[in-house]
Coordinates of C-alpha atoms in Angstrom, one line a residue:
M125 CA 25.6 -33.0 -54.9
K126 CA 25.7 -32.4 -58.7
N127 CA 28.5 -30.0 -59.7
V128 CA 28.7 -27.7 -62.7
P129 CA 31.8 -26.3 -64.4
G130 CA 34.0 -24.6 -61.8
G131 CA 32.2 -26.3 -58.9
A132 CA 29.3 -23.8 -58.9
C133 CA 25.8 -25.1 -57.9
R134 CA 22.8 -24.8 -60.2
Y135 CA 19.3 -24.5 -58.9
S136 CA 17.4 -24.7 -62.2
S137 CA 16.9 -28.4 -62.9
S138 CA 19.4 -30.1 -60.5
V139 CA 19.1 -31.0 -56.8
L140 CA 21.9 -30.0 -54.5
S141 CA 22.4 -32.5 -51.7
V142 CA 24.3 -31.4 -48.7
A143 CA 24.4 -34.0 -45.9
E144 CA 20.7 -34.6 -45.0
C145 CA 19.5 -31.4 -46.8
C146 CA 18.8 -30.8 -50.5
V147 CA 18.1 -27.5 -52.3
R148 CA 16.1 -27.1 -55.4
Q149 CA 14.4 -24.3 -57.3
V150 CA 10.7 -23.7 -56.5
A151 CA 8.4 -25.1 -59.2
G152 CA 6.5 -21.9 -59.5
R153 CA 4.2 -19.5 -57.7
E154 CA 1.6 -22.0 -56.8
E155 CA 4.2 -24.1 -54.9
W156 CA 5.8 -21.0 -53.3
D157 CA 2.5 -19.6 -52.1
A158 CA 1.6 -23.0 -50.6
L159 CA 4.8 -23.3 -48.7
Y160 CA 4.9 -19.6 -47.7
G161 CA 1.4 -20.0 -46.3
R162 CA 2.8 -22.7 -43.9
V163 CA 5.4 -20.4 -42.4
A164 CA 4.4 -19.5 -38.9
T165 CA 5.8 -15.9 -39.0
P166 CA 6.6 -15.0 -42.6
S167 CA 8.6 -12.0 -43.7
M168 CA 7.4 -9.3 -46.0
V169 CA 10.7 -9.1 -47.9
Q170 CA 10.4 -12.9 -48.7
A171 CA 6.9 -12.5 -50.2
W172 CA 6.6 -13.3 -53.9
A173 CA 5.3 -9.9 -54.8
Y174 CA 8.3 -8.3 -53.1
G175 CA 10.7 -10.3 -55.2
E176 CA 8.8 -9.5 -58.4
A177 CA 8.8 -5.8 -57.6
K178 CA 12.6 -5.8 -57.1
V179 CA 13.0 -7.4 -60.5
A180 CA 10.6 -5.0 -62.2
A181 CA 12.1 -1.9 -60.6
G182 CA 15.5 -2.9 -62.1
G183 CA 18.9 -4.1 -61.1
W184 CA 18.0 -7.5 -59.7
S185 CA 16.8 -11.0 -60.7
V186 CA 15.3 -13.4 -58.3
E187 CA 15.7 -17.1 -57.4
R188 CA 13.4 -19.0 -55.1
L189 CA 14.7 -22.1 -53.3
V190 CA 13.2 -25.0 -51.4
F191 CA 15.2 -26.8 -48.8
E192 CA 14.2 -30.5 -48.3
S193 CA 15.1 -33.1 -45.8
A194 CA 14.2 -36.7 -46.3
G195 CA 12.0 -35.6 -49.2
R196 CA 9.9 -33.1 -47.3
P197 CA 10.3 -29.3 -47.5
V198 CA 11.6 -27.7 -44.3
A199 CA 12.5 -24.1 -45.4
I200 CA 12.2 -21.7 -48.3
C201 CA 14.2 -18.7 -49.4
Q202 CA 14.0 -15.9 -51.9
V203 CA 17.4 -14.7 -53.3
L204 CA 18.0 -11.4 -55.0
V205 CA 20.8 -11.7 -57.5
K206 CA 22.9 -8.8 -59.0
R207 CA 24.4 -9.4 -62.4
V208 CA 26.9 -7.4 -64.4
L209 CA 27.2 -8.2 -68.2
G210 CA 25.2 -11.3 -67.5
L211 CA 27.5 -12.6 -64.8
R212 CA 26.5 -13.1 -61.2
V213 CA 28.5 -10.8 -59.0
A214 CA 26.4 -10.7 -55.8
A215 CA 23.3 -12.1 -54.1
R216 CA 21.3 -11.0 -51.1
I217 CA 18.9 -12.9 -48.8
N218 CA 16.9 -10.7 -46.5
R219 CA 15.2 -12.2 -43.4
G220 CA 15.5 -15.8 -44.8
P221 CA 15.5 -18.7 -45.2
L222 CA 12.1 -19.1 -43.7
F223 CA 11.5 -22.3 -41.8
L224 CA 8.1 -24.1 -42.1
A225 CA 8.4 -25.3 -38.5
A226 CA 7.6 -22.7 -35.9
S227 CA 10.6 -23.7 -33.9
P228 CA 13.1 -25.7 -36.0
D229 CA 15.6 -27.7 -34.0
E230 CA 19.3 -26.9 -34.2
A231 CA 20.1 -29.8 -36.5
E232 CA 17.6 -28.6 -39.0
V233 CA 18.9 -25.0 -38.9
R234 CA 22.5 -26.3 -39.4
A235 CA 21.4 -28.5 -42.3
V236 CA 19.7 -25.7 -44.1
Y237 CA 22.5 -23.1 -43.6
G238 CA 25.1 -25.7 -44.4
A239 CA 23.3 -26.4 -47.7
L240 CA 23.0 -22.7 -48.5
R241 CA 26.7 -22.1 -47.8
R242 CA 27.9 -24.9 -50.0
C243 CA 26.2 -23.3 -53.0
W244 CA 28.7 -20.4 -52.7
R245 CA 31.8 -22.4 -51.7
F246 CA 33.4 -22.6 -55.2
G247 CA 33.6 -18.8 -55.9
L248 CA 31.8 -18.5 -59.3
R249 CA 28.5 -17.4 -57.8
G250 CA 29.8 -14.0 -56.5
V251 CA 29.3 -12.8 -53.0
L252 CA 26.3 -13.8 -50.8
V253 CA 25.2 -11.2 -48.2
L254 CA 22.8 -12.8 -45.8
A255 CA 20.5 -11.2 -43.2
P256 CA 19.3 -14.4 -41.6
G257 CA 15.7 -15.1 -40.6
L258 CA 17.0 -16.3 -37.3
A259 CA 16.5 -15.0 -33.8
E260 CA 19.6 -13.3 -32.3
T261 CA 21.0 -16.1 -30.1
E262 CA 24.5 -17.5 -29.6
A263 CA 23.3 -20.9 -30.7
H264 CA 22.2 -19.5 -34.1
R265 CA 25.5 -17.6 -34.4
G266 CA 27.2 -20.9 -33.9
C267 CA 25.2 -22.5 -36.7
L268 CA 26.3 -19.7 -39.1
K269 CA 29.9 -20.0 -38.1
A270 CA 29.8 -23.8 -38.4
A271 CA 28.4 -23.5 -41.9
G272 CA 31.3 -21.2 -42.9
F273 CA 29.6 -17.8 -43.0
R274 CA 31.4 -14.7 -41.6
A275 CA 29.8 -11.9 -39.6
R276 CA 29.7 -8.7 -41.6
G277 CA 29.2 -6.2 -38.8
A278 CA 25.9 -4.8 -40.0
T279 CA 23.2 -4.7 -37.3
G280 CA 20.3 -7.2 -37.5
W281 CA 16.6 -6.4 -37.9
C282 CA 14.6 -5.5 -34.8
S283 CA 10.9 -5.1 -34.7
S284 CA 7.7 -6.0 -32.8
L285 CA 4.6 -8.0 -33.6
L286 CA 1.1 -7.2 -32.5
D287 CA -1.1 -10.2 -32.1
L288 CA -4.3 -9.3 -33.9
R289 CA -6.0 -12.4 -32.7
L290 CA -6.5 -10.4 -29.4
D291 CA -9.5 -8.1 -29.1
D292 CA -9.3 -4.3 -28.9
E293 CA -9.7 -4.2 -25.1
T294 CA -6.8 -6.6 -24.6
L295 CA -4.5 -4.8 -27.0
R296 CA -5.3 -1.4 -25.5
K297 CA -4.5 -2.7 -22.0
K298 CA -1.1 -3.8 -23.3
L299 CA -0.2 -0.3 -24.5
S300 CA 2.0 1.8 -22.2
S301 CA 0.0 4.3 -20.1
N302 CA 1.5 7.3 -21.9
W303 CA 0.9 5.8 -25.3
R304 CA -2.7 4.9 -24.4
N305 CA -3.3 8.4 -23.1
H306 CA -2.1 10.0 -26.3
L307 CA -4.4 7.7 -28.3
K308 CA -7.3 8.8 -26.2
G309 CA -6.4 12.4 -26.7
A310 CA -6.3 11.9 -30.5
E311 CA -9.7 10.2 -30.4
R312 CA -11.2 13.1 -28.4
G313 CA -9.6 15.5 -30.8
G314 CA -11.8 14.3 -33.6
L315 CA -9.3 12.6 -35.9
C316 CA -10.8 10.2 -38.5
F317 CA -9.3 7.1 -40.0
D318 CA -9.2 6.1 -43.7
V319 CA -7.8 3.0 -45.4
S320 CA -7.8 2.5 -49.1
T321 CA -6.2 0.6 -52.0
A322 CA -7.5 3.1 -54.6
R323 CA -5.1 4.8 -57.1
N324 CA -5.6 8.3 -55.8
A325 CA -4.7 7.2 -52.3
V326 CA -1.6 5.4 -53.6
E327 CA -0.5 8.5 -55.6
W328 CA -1.0 10.6 -52.5
I329 CA 1.3 8.6 -50.2
L330 CA 3.9 8.2 -53.0
A331 CA 4.0 12.0 -53.4
R332 CA 4.3 12.5 -49.6
H333 CA 7.1 10.0 -49.4
T334 CA 9.0 11.8 -52.3
E335 CA 8.6 15.2 -50.6
N336 CA 9.6 13.7 -47.2
M337 CA 12.9 12.3 -48.7
Q338 CA 13.6 15.6 -50.4
E339 CA 12.9 17.8 -47.4
K340 CA 14.8 15.7 -44.9
G341 CA 17.6 14.7 -47.3
F342 CA 17.5 10.9 -47.0
S343 CA 17.3 8.1 -49.5
G344 CA 14.4 5.8 -48.5
T345 CA 12.6 3.1 -50.3
P346 CA 12.6 4.1 -54.0
V347 CA 9.2 5.2 -55.4
A348 CA 9.8 3.1 -58.5
F349 CA 9.9 0.0 -56.3
L350 CA 6.8 1.0 -54.3
R351 CA 4.9 1.4 -57.6
E352 CA 6.0 -2.0 -58.7
L353 CA 5.0 -3.5 -55.4
Q354 CA 1.6 -2.0 -55.6
R355 CA 1.2 -3.2 -59.2
H356 CA 2.1 -6.8 -58.3
A357 CA -0.1 -6.9 -55.2
P358 CA -2.8 -4.2 -55.6
D359 CA -5.1 -5.8 -53.1
D360 CA -2.4 -6.0 -50.4
F361 CA -1.0 -2.5 -50.7
F362 CA -3.0 -0.4 -48.2
V363 CA -2.8 3.4 -47.7
C364 CA -3.8 4.4 -44.2
R365 CA -4.5 8.0 -43.3
A366 CA -5.4 10.1 -40.2
L367 CA -7.6 12.9 -41.2
Q368 CA -8.2 16.2 -39.3
D369 CA -11.2 18.2 -40.6
G370 CA -11.2 16.0 -43.7
Q371 CA -7.5 16.7 -44.5
P372 CA -4.7 14.1 -44.1
V373 CA -2.2 14.9 -41.3
A374 CA -0.4 11.5 -41.3
G375 CA -0.3 8.5 -43.5
M376 CA 1.4 5.2 -44.1
I377 CA 1.6 2.1 -46.3
A378 CA 0.7 -1.2 -44.7
F379 CA 1.5 -4.2 -46.8
R380 CA -0.3 -7.5 -46.3
F381 CA 1.5 -10.9 -47.0
G382 CA -0.4 -14.0 -46.1
R383 CA -2.0 -13.6 -42.7
S384 CA 0.5 -10.9 -41.7
A385 CA 0.9 -7.2 -42.5
E386 CA 3.8 -4.8 -42.0
Y387 CA 4.1 -1.0 -41.5
F388 CA 6.3 -0.1 -44.5
I389 CA 6.4 3.6 -45.2
G390 CA 5.1 6.5 -43.1
W391 CA 4.6 10.3 -43.4
Y392 CA 3.7 12.8 -40.7
G393 CA 2.7 16.3 -41.5
P394 CA 3.3 19.4 -39.4
E395 CA 0.0 19.1 -37.5
A396 CA 0.6 15.4 -36.7
R397 CA 2.6 15.7 -33.4
Q398 CA 0.2 18.1 -31.7
A399 CA -2.8 16.0 -32.8
K400 CA -1.1 12.7 -31.6
A401 CA -1.8 11.4 -35.1
G402 CA 1.0 8.9 -34.9
N403 CA -0.7 7.0 -32.1
F404 CA -4.1 7.3 -33.8
L405 CA -2.8 6.1 -37.2
L406 CA -0.8 3.1 -36.0
W407 CA -3.6 1.8 -33.7
H408 CA -6.2 2.1 -36.4
A409 CA -4.0 0.6 -39.1
A410 CA -3.5 -2.5 -36.9
R411 CA -7.2 -2.8 -36.5
A412 CA -7.8 -2.4 -40.2
M413 CA -5.3 -5.1 -41.0
R414 CA -7.2 -7.4 -38.6
A415 CA -10.4 -6.6 -40.5
H416 CA -8.6 -7.6 -43.7
G417 CA -7.8 -11.1 -42.3
C418 CA -4.4 -10.6 -40.7
E419 CA -3.4 -12.2 -37.5
R420 CA -0.1 -10.3 -37.0
F421 CA 0.9 -6.7 -37.5
D422 CA 4.7 -6.1 -37.8
L423 CA 5.6 -2.5 -36.7
G424 CA 8.2 -2.3 -39.5
G425 CA 11.5 -2.3 -37.7
Y426 CA 13.2 0.2 -35.4
S427 CA 16.1 1.0 -33.2
S428 CA 15.4 1.3 -29.5
S429 CA 18.0 4.0 -29.3
D430 CA 15.8 6.6 -31.0
G431 CA 12.5 8.2 -30.1
Y432 CA 10.5 6.7 -32.9
G433 CA 11.8 3.2 -31.9
R434 CA 10.7 3.8 -28.3
F435 CA 7.3 5.0 -29.7
K436 CA 6.8 1.7 -31.4
Q437 CA 8.1 -0.3 -28.4
D438 CA 5.4 1.4 -26.2
M439 CA 2.7 -0.5 -28.1
R440 CA 4.0 -3.5 -26.1
G441 CA 3.9 -6.1 -28.8
T442 CA 6.2 -9.1 -28.9
E443 CA 9.7 -7.7 -29.7
Y444 CA 12.1 -9.8 -31.7
R445 CA 15.6 -9.4 -32.9
L446 CA 17.3 -11.1 -35.8
L447 CA 20.9 -12.0 -36.3
E448 CA 23.3 -9.5 -37.7
E449 CA 24.3 -9.7 -41.4
W450 CA 26.7 -12.4 -42.6
I451 CA 28.8 -13.0 -45.8
A452 CA 30.0 -15.8 -48.0
F453 CA 32.1 -16.0 -51.1

């Protein structure tokens, strides 16, 4: 491992060797996209456009890392970095690193997280907050502890994946009976579906999102960030709407990354519940993402303790839970 003043690790031109794993900075977007395309189940928040949007919206810079073992890449990672007066004070990794192998063995996981932890061991790189891209298992917790990370106490990401390689008949059979009945009712009620990447549709959903935050008093994903995400990936930023008599009663943003898409932001008007527009919208959004080349549709995270979480669970996709957040100094 090459050290720099104070023992901090640089990614720029040096290679950081830790046991059998080395870390280097990605050469550029072409290399990142090629490696990201090899990840079996990529994460939206690790997509190139997501990182660029965080930078453009302000407050962050981004570093992209490649982890190599015996000269071959085994994992990649996008790191968001917070600076004050030019000095690094904190970094965040969300749902990463991403392993190229669909099921990396424990030795590979330990090597990658060990390499990552060593980059923060000397104290001049600020705090690293890590929401690992690892399934919630005791074996994976052991890997994090062995590497020197400490659990932070924040709950990990939980969501569900719909397999869009299945046909409509198979997917509908997997729905819970109650969910399927509500979908049938919405279809009989005459709802129509619309999907668009056009500017007017984008402005419509951003206005609804702003109103929703103001009316319900919560701070959701900033509109400035959503604008930047759409600007950096205009062909992947889809606005889906359920229409009743030509008027939108529900809408959402579905973001495509590689062969996957994720439900990102949703809005439901006062008529949506009675019209069962949520069932209609989510079902047809998944079908639309399949038509746009996606093989997986992520339902966008949820808690099984609330009604909306149970609503998503009743689509009966493949649920997954990631480890809680961890921290390193």
